[in-house]
Amino acid sequence: DAGVCNLVDPLGLAQPTVSHHLKVLTDAGLVTRERRGTWMFYRLVPERVEALREALALPSEKPPARRSA
């Protein structure tokens, strides 16, 4: 889990920019968010990130298709 304040310095971006992009990632289903008091914490959705990675992989990086017998 990470809050916006945990990501601002490592990303080198302003808090509103990080918040905006986290909202976009949340809307896309790549991250989930949880409110804890006044703070929002974000977590990757591993299966959605993996699906995106596979969709964006170059053909040479994709595993060979399985053949059914």
PDB file of C-alpha atoms in Angstrom:
ATOM      1  CA  ASP A   1       0.000   0.000   0.000  1.00  0.00           C
ATOM      2  CA  ALA A   2       1.168   3.508  -0.703  1.00  0.00           C
ATOM      3  CA  GLY A   3      -0.262   6.936  -0.189  1.00  0.00           C
ATOM      4  CA  VAL A   4       0.231   9.861  -2.520  1.00  0.00           C
ATOM      5  CA  CYS A   5       2.751  11.382  -0.102  1.00  0.00           C
ATOM      6  CA  ASN A   6       4.867   8.206  -0.429  1.00  0.00           C
ATOM      7  CA  LEU A   7       5.047   8.595  -4.211  1.00  0.00           C
ATOM      8  CA  VAL A   8       5.629  12.325  -4.726  1.00  0.00           C
ATOM      9  CA  ASP A   9       9.385  12.387  -4.021  1.00  0.00           C
ATOM     10  CA  PRO A  10      10.343   9.099  -5.747  1.00  0.00           C
ATOM     11  CA  LEU A  11       8.410  10.124  -8.867  1.00  0.00           C
ATOM     12  CA  GLY A  12       9.606  13.727  -8.777  1.00  0.00           C
ATOM     13  CA  LEU A  13       6.081  14.973  -9.450  1.00  0.00           C
ATOM     14  CA  ALA A  14       3.731  17.341  -7.658  1.00  0.00           C
ATOM     15  CA  GLN A  15       1.035  15.917  -5.381  1.00  0.00           C
ATOM     16  CA  PRO A  16      -1.867  16.952  -7.676  1.00  0.00           C
ATOM     17  CA  THR A  17      -0.181  15.231 -10.630  1.00  0.00           C
ATOM     18  CA  VAL A  18       0.357  12.004  -8.683  1.00  0.00           C
ATOM     19  CA  SER A  19      -3.238  12.107  -7.397  1.00  0.00           C
ATOM     20  CA  HIS A  20      -4.581  12.616 -10.912  1.00  0.00           C
ATOM     21  CA  HIS A  21      -2.632   9.705 -12.363  1.00  0.00           C
ATOM     22  CA  LEU A  22      -3.612   7.422  -9.471  1.00  0.00           C
ATOM     23  CA  LYS A  23      -7.254   8.258 -10.206  1.00  0.00           C
ATOM     24  CA  VAL A  24      -6.723   7.343 -13.864  1.00  0.00           C
ATOM     25  CA  LEU A  25      -5.076   4.047 -12.842  1.00  0.00           C
ATOM     26  CA  THR A  26      -7.936   3.381 -10.394  1.00  0.00           C
ATOM     27  CA  ASP A  27     -10.548   4.078 -13.070  1.00  0.00           C
ATOM     28  CA  ALA A  28      -8.695   1.665 -15.380  1.00  0.00           C
ATOM     29  CA  GLY A  29      -8.774  -1.041 -12.694  1.00  0.00           C
ATOM     30  CA  LEU A  30      -4.994  -1.251 -12.360  1.00  0.00           C
ATOM     31  CA  VAL A  31      -4.987  -0.072  -8.746  1.00  0.00           C
ATOM     32  CA  THR A  32      -7.489  -0.096  -5.899  1.00  0.00           C
ATOM     33  CA  ARG A  33      -7.827   2.546  -3.230  1.00  0.00           C
ATOM     34  CA  GLU A  34      -8.823   2.448   0.391  1.00  0.00           C
ATOM     35  CA  ARG A  35      -9.664   5.392   2.619  1.00  0.00           C
ATOM     36  CA  ARG A  36      -8.038   5.363   6.048  1.00  0.00           C
ATOM     37  CA  GLY A  37      -9.192   8.428   7.921  1.00  0.00           C
ATOM     38  CA  THR A  38      -8.414  11.381   5.676  1.00  0.00           C
ATOM     39  CA  TRP A  39      -5.792   9.481   3.655  1.00  0.00           C
ATOM     40  CA  MET A  40      -6.212   7.344   0.546  1.00  0.00           C
ATOM     41  CA  PHE A  41      -3.948   4.335   0.093  1.00  0.00           C
ATOM     42  CA  TYR A  42      -3.414   2.630  -3.252  1.00  0.00           C
ATOM     43  CA  ARG A  43      -2.539  -0.955  -4.127  1.00  0.00           C
ATOM     44  CA  LEU A  44      -1.732  -2.582  -7.466  1.00  0.00           C
ATOM     45  CA  VAL A  45      -4.137  -5.198  -8.819  1.00  0.00           C
ATOM     46  CA  PRO A  46      -1.540  -7.793  -9.919  1.00  0.00           C
ATOM     47  CA  GLU A  47      -3.737  -9.722 -12.341  1.00  0.00           C
ATOM     48  CA  ARG A  48      -4.807  -6.530 -14.152  1.00  0.00           C
ATOM     49  CA  VAL A  49      -1.201  -5.298 -14.358  1.00  0.00           C
ATOM     50  CA  GLU A  50      -0.119  -8.694 -15.734  1.00  0.00           C
ATOM     51  CA  ALA A  51      -2.919  -8.631 -18.330  1.00  0.00           C
ATOM     52  CA  LEU A  52      -1.778  -5.169 -19.435  1.00  0.00           C
ATOM     53  CA  ARG A  53       1.845  -6.302 -19.587  1.00  0.00           C
ATOM     54  CA  GLU A  54       0.892  -9.260 -21.781  1.00  0.00           C
ATOM     55  CA  ALA A  55      -1.275  -7.086 -24.028  1.00  0.00           C
ATOM     56  CA  LEU A  56       1.584  -4.621 -24.550  1.00  0.00           C
ATOM     57  CA  ALA A  57       4.357  -7.217 -24.984  1.00  0.00           C
ATOM     58  CA  LEU A  58       6.127  -7.422 -28.306  1.00  0.00           C
ATOM     59  CA  PRO A  59       5.328 -10.597 -30.277  1.00  0.00           C
ATOM     60  CA  SER A  60       8.843 -11.905 -29.598  1.00  0.00           C
ATOM     61  CA  GLU A  61       8.235 -11.536 -25.840  1.00  0.00           C
ATOM     62  CA  LYS A  62       4.919 -13.368 -25.760  1.00  0.00           C
ATOM     63  CA  PRO A  63       4.892 -17.033 -24.729  1.00  0.00           C
ATOM     64  CA  PRO A  64       4.036 -19.460 -27.535  1.00  0.00           C
ATOM     65  CA  ALA A  65       0.350 -20.281 -27.876  1.00  0.00           C
ATOM     66  CA  ARG A  66      -0.728 -23.600 -26.448  1.00  0.00           C
ATOM     67  CA  ARG A  67      -2.116 -26.144 -28.865  1.00  0.00           C
ATOM     68  CA  SER A  68      -4.977 -28.369 -27.825  1.00  0.00           C
ATOM     69  CA  ALA A  69      -4.819 -32.057 -28.733  1.00  0.00           C
TER      70      ALA A  69
END
